PDB file of C-alpha atoms and ligand atoms in Angstrom:
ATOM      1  CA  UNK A   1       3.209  13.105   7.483  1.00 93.00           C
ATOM      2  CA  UNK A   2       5.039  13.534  11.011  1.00 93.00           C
ATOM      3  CA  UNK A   3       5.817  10.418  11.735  1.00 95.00           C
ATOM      4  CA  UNK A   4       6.683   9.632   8.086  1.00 96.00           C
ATOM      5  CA  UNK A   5      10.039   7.300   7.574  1.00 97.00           C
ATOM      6  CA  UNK A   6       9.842   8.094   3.720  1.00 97.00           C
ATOM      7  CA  UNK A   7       7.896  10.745   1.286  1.00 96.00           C
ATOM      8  CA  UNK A   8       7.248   9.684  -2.348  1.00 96.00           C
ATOM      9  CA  UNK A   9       6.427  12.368  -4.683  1.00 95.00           C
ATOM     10  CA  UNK A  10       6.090  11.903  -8.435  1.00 94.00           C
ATOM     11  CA  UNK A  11       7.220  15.483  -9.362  1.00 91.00           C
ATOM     12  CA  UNK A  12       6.803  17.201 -12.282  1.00 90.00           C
ATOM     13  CA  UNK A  13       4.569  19.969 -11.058  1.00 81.00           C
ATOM     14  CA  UNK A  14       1.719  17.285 -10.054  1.00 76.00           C
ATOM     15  CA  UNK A  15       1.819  18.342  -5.822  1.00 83.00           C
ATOM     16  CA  UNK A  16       1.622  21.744  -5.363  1.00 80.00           C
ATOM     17  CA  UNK A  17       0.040  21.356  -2.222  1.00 87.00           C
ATOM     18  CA  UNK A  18       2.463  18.829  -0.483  1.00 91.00           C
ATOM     19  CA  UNK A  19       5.355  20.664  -0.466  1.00 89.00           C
ATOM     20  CA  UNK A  20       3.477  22.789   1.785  1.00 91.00           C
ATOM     21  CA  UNK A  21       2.257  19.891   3.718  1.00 93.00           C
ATOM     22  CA  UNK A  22       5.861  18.494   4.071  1.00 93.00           C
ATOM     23  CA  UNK A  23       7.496  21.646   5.434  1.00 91.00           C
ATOM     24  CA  UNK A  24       4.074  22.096   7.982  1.00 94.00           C
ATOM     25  CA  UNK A  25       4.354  18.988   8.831  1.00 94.00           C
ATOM     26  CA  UNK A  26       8.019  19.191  10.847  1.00 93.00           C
ATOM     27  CA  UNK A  27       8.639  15.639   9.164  1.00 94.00           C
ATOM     28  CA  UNK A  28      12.149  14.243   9.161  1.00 94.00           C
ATOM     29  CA  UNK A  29      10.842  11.829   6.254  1.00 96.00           C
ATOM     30  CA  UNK A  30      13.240  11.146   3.272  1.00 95.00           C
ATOM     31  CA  UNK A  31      11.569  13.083   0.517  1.00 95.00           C
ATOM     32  CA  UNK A  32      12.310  10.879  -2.693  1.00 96.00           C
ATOM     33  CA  UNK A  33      10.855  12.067  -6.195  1.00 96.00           C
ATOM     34  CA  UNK A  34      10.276   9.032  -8.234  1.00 97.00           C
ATOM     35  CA  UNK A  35      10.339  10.423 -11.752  1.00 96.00           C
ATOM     36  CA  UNK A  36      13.897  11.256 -11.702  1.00 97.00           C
ATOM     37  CA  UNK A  37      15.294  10.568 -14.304  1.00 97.00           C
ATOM     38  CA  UNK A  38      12.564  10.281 -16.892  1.00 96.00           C
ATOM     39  CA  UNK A  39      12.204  12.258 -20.038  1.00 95.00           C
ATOM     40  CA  UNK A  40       9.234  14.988 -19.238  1.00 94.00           C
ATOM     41  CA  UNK A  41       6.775  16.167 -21.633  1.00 93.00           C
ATOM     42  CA  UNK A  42       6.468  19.367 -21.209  1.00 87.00           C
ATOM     43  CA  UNK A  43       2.791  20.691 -20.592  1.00 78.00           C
ATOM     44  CA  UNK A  44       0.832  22.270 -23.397  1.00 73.00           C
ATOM     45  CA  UNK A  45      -1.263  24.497 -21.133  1.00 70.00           C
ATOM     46  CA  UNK A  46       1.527  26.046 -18.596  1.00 72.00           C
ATOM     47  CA  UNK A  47       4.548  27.417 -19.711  1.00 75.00           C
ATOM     48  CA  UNK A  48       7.809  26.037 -17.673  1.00 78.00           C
ATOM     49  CA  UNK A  49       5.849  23.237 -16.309  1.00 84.00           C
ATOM     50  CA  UNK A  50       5.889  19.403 -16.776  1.00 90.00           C
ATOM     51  CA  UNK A  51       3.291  16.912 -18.039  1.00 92.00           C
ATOM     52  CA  UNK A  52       2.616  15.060 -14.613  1.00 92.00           C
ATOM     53  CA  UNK A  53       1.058  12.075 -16.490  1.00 94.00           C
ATOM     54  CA  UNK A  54       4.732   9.814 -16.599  1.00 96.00           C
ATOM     55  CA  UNK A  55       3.772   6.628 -15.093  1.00 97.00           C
ATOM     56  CA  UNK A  56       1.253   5.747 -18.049  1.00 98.00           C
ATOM     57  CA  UNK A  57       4.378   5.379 -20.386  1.00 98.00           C
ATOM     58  CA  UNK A  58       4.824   1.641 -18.819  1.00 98.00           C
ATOM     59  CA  UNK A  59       8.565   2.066 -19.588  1.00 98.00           C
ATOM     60  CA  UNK A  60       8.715   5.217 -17.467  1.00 98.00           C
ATOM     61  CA  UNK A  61       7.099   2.994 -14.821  1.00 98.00           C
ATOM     62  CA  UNK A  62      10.362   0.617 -14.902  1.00 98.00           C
ATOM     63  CA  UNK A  63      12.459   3.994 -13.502  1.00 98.00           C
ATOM     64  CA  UNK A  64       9.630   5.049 -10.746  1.00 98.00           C
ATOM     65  CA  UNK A  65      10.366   1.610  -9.601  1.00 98.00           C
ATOM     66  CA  UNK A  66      13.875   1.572  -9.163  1.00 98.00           C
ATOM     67  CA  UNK A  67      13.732   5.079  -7.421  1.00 98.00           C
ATOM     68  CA  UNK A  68      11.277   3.789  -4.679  1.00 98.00           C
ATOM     69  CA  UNK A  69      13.431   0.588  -4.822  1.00 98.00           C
ATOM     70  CA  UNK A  70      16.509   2.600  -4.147  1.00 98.00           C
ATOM     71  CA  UNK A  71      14.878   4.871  -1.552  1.00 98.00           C
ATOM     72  CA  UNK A  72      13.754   1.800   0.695  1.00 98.00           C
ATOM     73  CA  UNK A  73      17.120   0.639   0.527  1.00 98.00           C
ATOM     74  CA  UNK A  74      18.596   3.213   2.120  1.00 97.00           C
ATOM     75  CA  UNK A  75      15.854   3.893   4.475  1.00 97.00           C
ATOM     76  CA  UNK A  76      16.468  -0.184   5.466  1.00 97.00           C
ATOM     77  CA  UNK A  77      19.592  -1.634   4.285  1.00 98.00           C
ATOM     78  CA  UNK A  78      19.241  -4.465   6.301  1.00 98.00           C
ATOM     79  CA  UNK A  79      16.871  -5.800   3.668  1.00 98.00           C
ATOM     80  CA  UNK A  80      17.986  -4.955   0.481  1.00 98.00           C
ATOM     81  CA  UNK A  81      18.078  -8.244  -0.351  1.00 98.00           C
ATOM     82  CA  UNK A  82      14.300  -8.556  -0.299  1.00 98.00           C
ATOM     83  CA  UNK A  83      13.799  -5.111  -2.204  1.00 98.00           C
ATOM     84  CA  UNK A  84      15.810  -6.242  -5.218  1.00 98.00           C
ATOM     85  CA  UNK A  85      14.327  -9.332  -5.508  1.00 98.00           C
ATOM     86  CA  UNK A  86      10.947  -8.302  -5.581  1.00 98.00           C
ATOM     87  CA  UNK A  87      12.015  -5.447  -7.427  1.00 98.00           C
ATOM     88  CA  UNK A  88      13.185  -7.841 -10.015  1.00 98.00           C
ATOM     89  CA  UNK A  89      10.266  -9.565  -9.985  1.00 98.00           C
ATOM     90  CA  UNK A  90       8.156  -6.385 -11.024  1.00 98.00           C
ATOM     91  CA  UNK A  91      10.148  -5.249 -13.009  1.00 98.00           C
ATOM     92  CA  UNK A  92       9.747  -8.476 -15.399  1.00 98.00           C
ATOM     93  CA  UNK A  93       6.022  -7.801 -15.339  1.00 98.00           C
ATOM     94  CA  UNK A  94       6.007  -4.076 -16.067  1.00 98.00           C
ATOM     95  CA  UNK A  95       8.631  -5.329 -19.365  1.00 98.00           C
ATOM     96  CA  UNK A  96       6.013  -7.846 -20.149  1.00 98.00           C
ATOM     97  CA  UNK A  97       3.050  -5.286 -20.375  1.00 98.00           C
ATOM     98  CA  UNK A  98       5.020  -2.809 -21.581  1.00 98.00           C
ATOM     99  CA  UNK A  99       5.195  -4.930 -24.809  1.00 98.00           C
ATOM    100  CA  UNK A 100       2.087  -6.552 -24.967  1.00 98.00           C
ATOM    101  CA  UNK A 101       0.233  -3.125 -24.827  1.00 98.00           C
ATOM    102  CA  UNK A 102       2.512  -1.952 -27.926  1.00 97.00           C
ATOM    103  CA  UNK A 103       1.231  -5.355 -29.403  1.00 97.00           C
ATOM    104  CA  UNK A 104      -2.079  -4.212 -28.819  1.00 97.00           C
ATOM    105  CA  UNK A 105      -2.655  -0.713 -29.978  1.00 97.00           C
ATOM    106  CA  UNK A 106      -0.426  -1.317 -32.885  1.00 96.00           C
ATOM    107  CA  UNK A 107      -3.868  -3.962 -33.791  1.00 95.00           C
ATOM    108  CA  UNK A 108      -6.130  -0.958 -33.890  1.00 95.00           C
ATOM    109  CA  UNK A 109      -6.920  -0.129 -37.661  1.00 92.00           C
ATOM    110  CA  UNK A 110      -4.827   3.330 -38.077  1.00 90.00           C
ATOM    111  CA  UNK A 111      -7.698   5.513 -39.135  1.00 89.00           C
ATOM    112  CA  UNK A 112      -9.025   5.320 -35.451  1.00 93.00           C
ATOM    113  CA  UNK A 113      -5.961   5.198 -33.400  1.00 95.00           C
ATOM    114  CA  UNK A 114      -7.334   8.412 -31.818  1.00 96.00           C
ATOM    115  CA  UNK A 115      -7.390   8.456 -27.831  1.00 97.00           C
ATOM    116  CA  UNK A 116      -9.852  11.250 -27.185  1.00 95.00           C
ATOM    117  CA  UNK A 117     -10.537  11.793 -23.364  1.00 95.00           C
ATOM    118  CA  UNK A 118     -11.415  14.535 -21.194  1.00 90.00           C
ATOM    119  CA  UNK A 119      -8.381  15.682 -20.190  1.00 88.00           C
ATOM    120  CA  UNK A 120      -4.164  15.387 -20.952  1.00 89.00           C
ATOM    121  CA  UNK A 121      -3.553  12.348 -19.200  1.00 93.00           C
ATOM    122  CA  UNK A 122      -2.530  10.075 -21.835  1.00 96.00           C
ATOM    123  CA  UNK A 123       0.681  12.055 -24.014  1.00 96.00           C
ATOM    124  CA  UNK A 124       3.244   9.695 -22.366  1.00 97.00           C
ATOM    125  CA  UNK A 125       0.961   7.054 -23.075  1.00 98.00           C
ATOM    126  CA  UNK A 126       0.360   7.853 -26.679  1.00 97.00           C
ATOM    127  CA  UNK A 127       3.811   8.582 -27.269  1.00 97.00           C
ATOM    128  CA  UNK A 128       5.302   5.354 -26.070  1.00 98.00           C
ATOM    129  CA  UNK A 129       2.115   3.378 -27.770  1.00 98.00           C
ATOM    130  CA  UNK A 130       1.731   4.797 -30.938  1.00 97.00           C
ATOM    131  CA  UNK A 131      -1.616   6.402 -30.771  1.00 97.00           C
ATOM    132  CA  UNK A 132      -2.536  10.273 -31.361  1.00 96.00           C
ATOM    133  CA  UNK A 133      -4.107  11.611 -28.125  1.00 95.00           C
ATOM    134  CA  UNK A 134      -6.588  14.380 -28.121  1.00 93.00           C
ATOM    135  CA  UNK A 135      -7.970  15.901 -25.389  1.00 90.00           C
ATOM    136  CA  UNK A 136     -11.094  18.715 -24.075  1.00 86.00           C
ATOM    137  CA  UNK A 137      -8.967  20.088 -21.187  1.00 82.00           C
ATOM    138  CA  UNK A 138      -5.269  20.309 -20.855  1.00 75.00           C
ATOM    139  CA  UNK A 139      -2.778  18.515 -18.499  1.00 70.00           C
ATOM    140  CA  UNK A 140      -4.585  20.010 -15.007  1.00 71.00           C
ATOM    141  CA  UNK A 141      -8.332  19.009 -14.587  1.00 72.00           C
ATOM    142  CA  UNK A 142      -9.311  22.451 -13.258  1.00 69.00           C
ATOM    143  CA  UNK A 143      -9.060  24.576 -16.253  1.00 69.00           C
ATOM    144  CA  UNK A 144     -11.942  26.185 -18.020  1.00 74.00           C
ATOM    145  CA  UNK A 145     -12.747  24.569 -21.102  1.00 77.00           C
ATOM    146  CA  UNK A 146     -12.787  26.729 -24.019  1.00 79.00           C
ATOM    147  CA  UNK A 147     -15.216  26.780 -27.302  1.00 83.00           C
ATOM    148  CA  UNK A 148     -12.279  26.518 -29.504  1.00 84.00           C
ATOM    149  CA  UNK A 149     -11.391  23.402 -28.051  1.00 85.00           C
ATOM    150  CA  UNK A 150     -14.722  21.731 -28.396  1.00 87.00           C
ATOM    151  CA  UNK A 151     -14.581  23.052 -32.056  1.00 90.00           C
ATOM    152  CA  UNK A 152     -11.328  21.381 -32.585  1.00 90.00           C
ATOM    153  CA  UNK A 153     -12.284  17.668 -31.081  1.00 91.00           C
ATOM    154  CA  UNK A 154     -15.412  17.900 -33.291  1.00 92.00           C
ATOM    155  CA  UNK A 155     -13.262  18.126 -36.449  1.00 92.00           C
ATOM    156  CA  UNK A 156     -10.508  15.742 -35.456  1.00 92.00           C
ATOM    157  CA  UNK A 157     -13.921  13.433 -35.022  1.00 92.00           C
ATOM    158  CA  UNK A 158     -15.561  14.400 -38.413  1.00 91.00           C
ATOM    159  CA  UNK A 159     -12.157  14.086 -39.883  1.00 90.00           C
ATOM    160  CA  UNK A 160     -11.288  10.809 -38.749  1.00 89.00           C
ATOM    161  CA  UNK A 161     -14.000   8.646 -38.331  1.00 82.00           C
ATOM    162  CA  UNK A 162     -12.833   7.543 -34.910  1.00 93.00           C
ATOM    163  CA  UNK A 163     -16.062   5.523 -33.262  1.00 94.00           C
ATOM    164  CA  UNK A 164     -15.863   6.368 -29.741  1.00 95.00           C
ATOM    165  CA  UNK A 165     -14.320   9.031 -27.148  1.00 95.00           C
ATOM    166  CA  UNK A 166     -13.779   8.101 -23.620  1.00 96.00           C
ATOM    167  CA  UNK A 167     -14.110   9.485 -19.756  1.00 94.00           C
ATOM    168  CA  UNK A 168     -12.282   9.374 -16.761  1.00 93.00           C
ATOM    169  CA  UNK A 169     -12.784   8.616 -13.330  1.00 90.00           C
ATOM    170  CA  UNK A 170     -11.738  11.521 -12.229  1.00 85.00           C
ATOM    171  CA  UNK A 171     -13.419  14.249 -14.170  1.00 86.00           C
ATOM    172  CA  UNK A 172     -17.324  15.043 -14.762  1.00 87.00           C
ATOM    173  CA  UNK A 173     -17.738  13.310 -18.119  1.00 90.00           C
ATOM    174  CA  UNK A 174     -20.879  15.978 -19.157  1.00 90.00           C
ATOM    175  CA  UNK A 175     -18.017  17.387 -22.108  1.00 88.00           C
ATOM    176  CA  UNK A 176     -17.424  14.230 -23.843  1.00 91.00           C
ATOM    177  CA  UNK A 177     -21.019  12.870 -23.428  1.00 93.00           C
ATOM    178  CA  UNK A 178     -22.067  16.097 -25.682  1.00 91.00           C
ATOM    179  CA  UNK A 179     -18.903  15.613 -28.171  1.00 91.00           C
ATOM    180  CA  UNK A 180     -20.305  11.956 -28.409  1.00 94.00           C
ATOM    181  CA  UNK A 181     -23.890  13.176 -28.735  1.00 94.00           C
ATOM    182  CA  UNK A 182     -23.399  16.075 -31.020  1.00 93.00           C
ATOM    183  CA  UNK A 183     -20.825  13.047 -33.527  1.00 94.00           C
ATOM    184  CA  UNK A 184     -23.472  10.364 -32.812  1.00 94.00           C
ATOM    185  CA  UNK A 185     -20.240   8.105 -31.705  1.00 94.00           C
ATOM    186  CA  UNK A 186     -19.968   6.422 -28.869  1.00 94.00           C
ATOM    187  CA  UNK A 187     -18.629   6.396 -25.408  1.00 95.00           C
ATOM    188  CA  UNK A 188     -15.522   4.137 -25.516  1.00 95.00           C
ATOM    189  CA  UNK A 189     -15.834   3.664 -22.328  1.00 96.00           C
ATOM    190  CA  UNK A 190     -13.959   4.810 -18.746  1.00 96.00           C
ATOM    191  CA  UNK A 191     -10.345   5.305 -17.945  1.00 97.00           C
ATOM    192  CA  UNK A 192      -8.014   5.528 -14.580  1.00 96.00           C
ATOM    193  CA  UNK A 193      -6.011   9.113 -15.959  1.00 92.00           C
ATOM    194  CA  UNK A 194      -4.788  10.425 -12.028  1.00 90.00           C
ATOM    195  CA  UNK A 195      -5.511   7.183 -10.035  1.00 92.00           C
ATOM    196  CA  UNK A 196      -5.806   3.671  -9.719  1.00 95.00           C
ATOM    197  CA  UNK A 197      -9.006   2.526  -8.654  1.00 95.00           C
ATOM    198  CA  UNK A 198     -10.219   1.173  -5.146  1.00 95.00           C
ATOM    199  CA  UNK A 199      -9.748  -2.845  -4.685  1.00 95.00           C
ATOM    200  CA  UNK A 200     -13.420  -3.709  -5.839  1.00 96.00           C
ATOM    201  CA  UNK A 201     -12.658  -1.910  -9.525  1.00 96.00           C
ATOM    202  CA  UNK A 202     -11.136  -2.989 -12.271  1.00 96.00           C
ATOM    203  CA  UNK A 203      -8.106  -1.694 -11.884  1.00 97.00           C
ATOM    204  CA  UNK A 204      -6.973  -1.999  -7.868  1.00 97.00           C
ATOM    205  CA  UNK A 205      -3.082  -2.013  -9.339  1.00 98.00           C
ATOM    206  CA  UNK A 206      -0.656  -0.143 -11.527  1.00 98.00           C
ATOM    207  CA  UNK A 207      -0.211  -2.998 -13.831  1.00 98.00           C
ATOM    208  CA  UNK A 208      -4.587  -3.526 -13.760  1.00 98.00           C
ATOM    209  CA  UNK A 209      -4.717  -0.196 -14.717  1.00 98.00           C
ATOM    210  CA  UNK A 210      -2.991   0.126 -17.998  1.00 98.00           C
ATOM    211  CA  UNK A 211      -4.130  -3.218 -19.004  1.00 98.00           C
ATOM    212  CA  UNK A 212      -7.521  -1.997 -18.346  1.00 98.00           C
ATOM    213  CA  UNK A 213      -7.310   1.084 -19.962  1.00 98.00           C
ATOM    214  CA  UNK A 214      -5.741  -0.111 -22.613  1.00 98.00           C
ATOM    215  CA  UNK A 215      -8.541  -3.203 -23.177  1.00 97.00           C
ATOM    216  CA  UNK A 216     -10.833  -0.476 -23.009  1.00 97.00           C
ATOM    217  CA  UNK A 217      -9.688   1.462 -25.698  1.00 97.00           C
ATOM    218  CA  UNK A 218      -9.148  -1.201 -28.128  1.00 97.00           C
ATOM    219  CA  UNK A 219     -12.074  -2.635 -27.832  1.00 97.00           C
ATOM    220  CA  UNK A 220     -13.613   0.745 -28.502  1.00 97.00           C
ATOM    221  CA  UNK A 221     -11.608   2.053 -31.696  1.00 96.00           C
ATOM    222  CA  UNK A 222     -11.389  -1.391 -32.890  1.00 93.00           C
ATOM    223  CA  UNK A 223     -15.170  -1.863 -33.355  1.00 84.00           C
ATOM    224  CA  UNK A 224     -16.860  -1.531 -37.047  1.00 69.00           C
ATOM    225  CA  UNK A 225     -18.942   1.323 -36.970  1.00 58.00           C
ATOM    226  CA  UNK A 226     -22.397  -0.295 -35.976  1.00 52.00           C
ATOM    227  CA  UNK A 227     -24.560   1.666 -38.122  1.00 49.00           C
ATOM    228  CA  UNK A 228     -23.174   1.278 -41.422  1.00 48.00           C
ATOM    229  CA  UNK A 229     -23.022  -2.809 -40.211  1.00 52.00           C
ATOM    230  CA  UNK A 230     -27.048  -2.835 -39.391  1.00 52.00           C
ATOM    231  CA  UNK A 231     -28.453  -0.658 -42.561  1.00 54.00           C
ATOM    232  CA  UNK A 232     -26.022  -3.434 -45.082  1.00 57.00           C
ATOM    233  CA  UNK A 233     -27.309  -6.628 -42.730  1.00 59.00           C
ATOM    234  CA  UNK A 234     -30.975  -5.018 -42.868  1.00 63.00           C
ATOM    235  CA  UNK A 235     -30.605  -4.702 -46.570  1.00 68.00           C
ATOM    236  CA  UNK A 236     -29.414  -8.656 -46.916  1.00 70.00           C
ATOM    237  CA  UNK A 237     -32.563  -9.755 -44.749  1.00 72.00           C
ATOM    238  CA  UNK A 238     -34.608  -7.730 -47.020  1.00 76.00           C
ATOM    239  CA  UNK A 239     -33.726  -9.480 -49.784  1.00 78.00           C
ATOM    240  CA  UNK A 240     -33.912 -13.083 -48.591  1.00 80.00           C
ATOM    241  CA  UNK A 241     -38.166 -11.310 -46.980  1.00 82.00           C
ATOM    242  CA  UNK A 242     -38.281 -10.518 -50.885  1.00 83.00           C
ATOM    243  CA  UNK A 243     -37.395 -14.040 -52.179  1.00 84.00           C
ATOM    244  CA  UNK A 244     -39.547 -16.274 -50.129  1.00 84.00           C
ATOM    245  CA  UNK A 245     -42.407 -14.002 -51.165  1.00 85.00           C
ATOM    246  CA  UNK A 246     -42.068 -14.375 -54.366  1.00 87.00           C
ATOM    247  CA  UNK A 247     -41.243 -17.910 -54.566  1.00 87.00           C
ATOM    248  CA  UNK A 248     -44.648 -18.318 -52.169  1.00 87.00           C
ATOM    249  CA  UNK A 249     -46.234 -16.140 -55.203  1.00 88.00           C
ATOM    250  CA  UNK A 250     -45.215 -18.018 -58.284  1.00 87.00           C
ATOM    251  CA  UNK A 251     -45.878 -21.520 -56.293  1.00 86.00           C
ATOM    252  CA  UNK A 252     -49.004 -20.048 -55.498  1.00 84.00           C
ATOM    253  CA  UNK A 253     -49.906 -19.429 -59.167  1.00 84.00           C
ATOM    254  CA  UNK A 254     -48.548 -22.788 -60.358  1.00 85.00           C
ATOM    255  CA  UNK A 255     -50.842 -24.382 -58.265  1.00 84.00           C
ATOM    256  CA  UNK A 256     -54.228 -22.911 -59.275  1.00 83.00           C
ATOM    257  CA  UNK A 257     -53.062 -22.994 -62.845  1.00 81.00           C
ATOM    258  CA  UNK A 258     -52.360 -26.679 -62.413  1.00 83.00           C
ATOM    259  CA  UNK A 259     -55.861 -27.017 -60.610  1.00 82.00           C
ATOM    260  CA  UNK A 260     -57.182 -24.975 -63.151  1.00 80.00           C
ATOM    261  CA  UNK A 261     -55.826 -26.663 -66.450  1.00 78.00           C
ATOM    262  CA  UNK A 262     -56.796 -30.703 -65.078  1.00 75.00           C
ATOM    263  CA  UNK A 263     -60.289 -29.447 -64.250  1.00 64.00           C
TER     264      UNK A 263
HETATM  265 ZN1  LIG B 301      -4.291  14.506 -14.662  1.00 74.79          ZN
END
């Protein structure tokens, strides 16, 4: 942090320990906040505060961009150049996943466009995407979960019909294993809420990790429910067990009574 040139921060309540670290540190850094400018959600759990979780809005993503842009150009004008073009560049492939994950989500059957996780990561996400987003904990991952919010993901399960709930890579995933347990759904699967993953996951980059997320929950909510699939497909093969038996039966009898009737 000393011998930082330039400090991104993303804001919105999300560091409370690096202003600390900043101001310890002696640095003559630039201190840029890249969520300037971007429409916070306010959080549901602290009063005053923000909802941290901008960048999974892929449109807020387009205005961290331009603020680090901005901020390198000024730390090295002498290639500004080279920052907006590759600036440009980006930008045309945050546009292009911006719209292909509305595409997507907007395929889920609406019954189950439910994202139920662990904690509030996903309100930007579900508010730029069109999907309802539901979650055990609140916007911070250190709060005490309480019984009434178990007891109100159980009925927006029972109510809904949603297959699957899914964890995150960052918190302990015992709550939603016992939601999906106690609802005999599934586990949709795991998401990137806080961070991107390391370069051997799935999702090494920004733009990996909302396309993986968002494969992840599609895939999930889009599936038939598998038990209501097996007991109708068990009930077909029954039927066909039932014919060739009988049709072994009455072939059976025609035989002997053939036998029977030349003898
Ligand atoms: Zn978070």
């Amino acid at each position: 942090m000393h011998k930082a040139d330039l400090v991104l921060k993303n804001g919105l309540t999300f560091e409370g320990w690096l202003n600390e670290l900043i101001e310890n540190s002696g640095t003559k850094a630039t201190v840029t906040t890249i969520t300037t400018g971007i429409k916070p959600i306010s959080s549901e759990t602290y009063e005053n505060s923000s909802d941290p979780h901008a960048w999974m809005d892929a449109n807020n993503g387009l205005i961290y961009i331009e603020n680090i842009k901005n901020a390198l150009i000024q730390l090295a004008p002498q290639y500004e150049q080279e920052f907006t073009f590759n600036y440009g560049l980006y930008k045309q492939q945050i546009e292009d996943l911006d719209h292909e994950i509305s595409t997507q989500i907007a395929g889920i059957p609406d019954s189950k466009r439910i994202l139920i996780t662990s904690h509030d990561a996903f309100r930007y996400y579900g508010k730029r995407y069109g999907i309802q987003v539901e979650a055990v904990l609140g916007t911070s991952t250190d709060a005490e979960v309480q019984t009434s919010d178990m007891v109100r993901l159980n009925k927006v399960i029972k109510g809904s019909k949603v297959p699957a709930v899914f964890i995150e890579t960052t918190v302990n995933p015992k709550l939603l294993e016992q939601l999906a347990k106690d609802n005999d759904i599934q586990i949709g699967g795991l998401l990137y809420s806080d961070s991107i993953g390391d370069k051997d996951s799935p999702a090494p980059t920004y733009l990996d990790m909302l396309r993986y997320n968002t494969k992840t929950i599609v895939e999930a909510l889009s599936r038939e429910v598998v038990i209501g699939d097996a007991e109708e497909e068990n009930q077909a093969n029954n039927f066909i067990l039932f014919g060739i038996l009988a049709a072994i039966l009455i072939g059976g009898f025609l035989l002997v009574f053939r036998r029977l009737n030349q003898a």
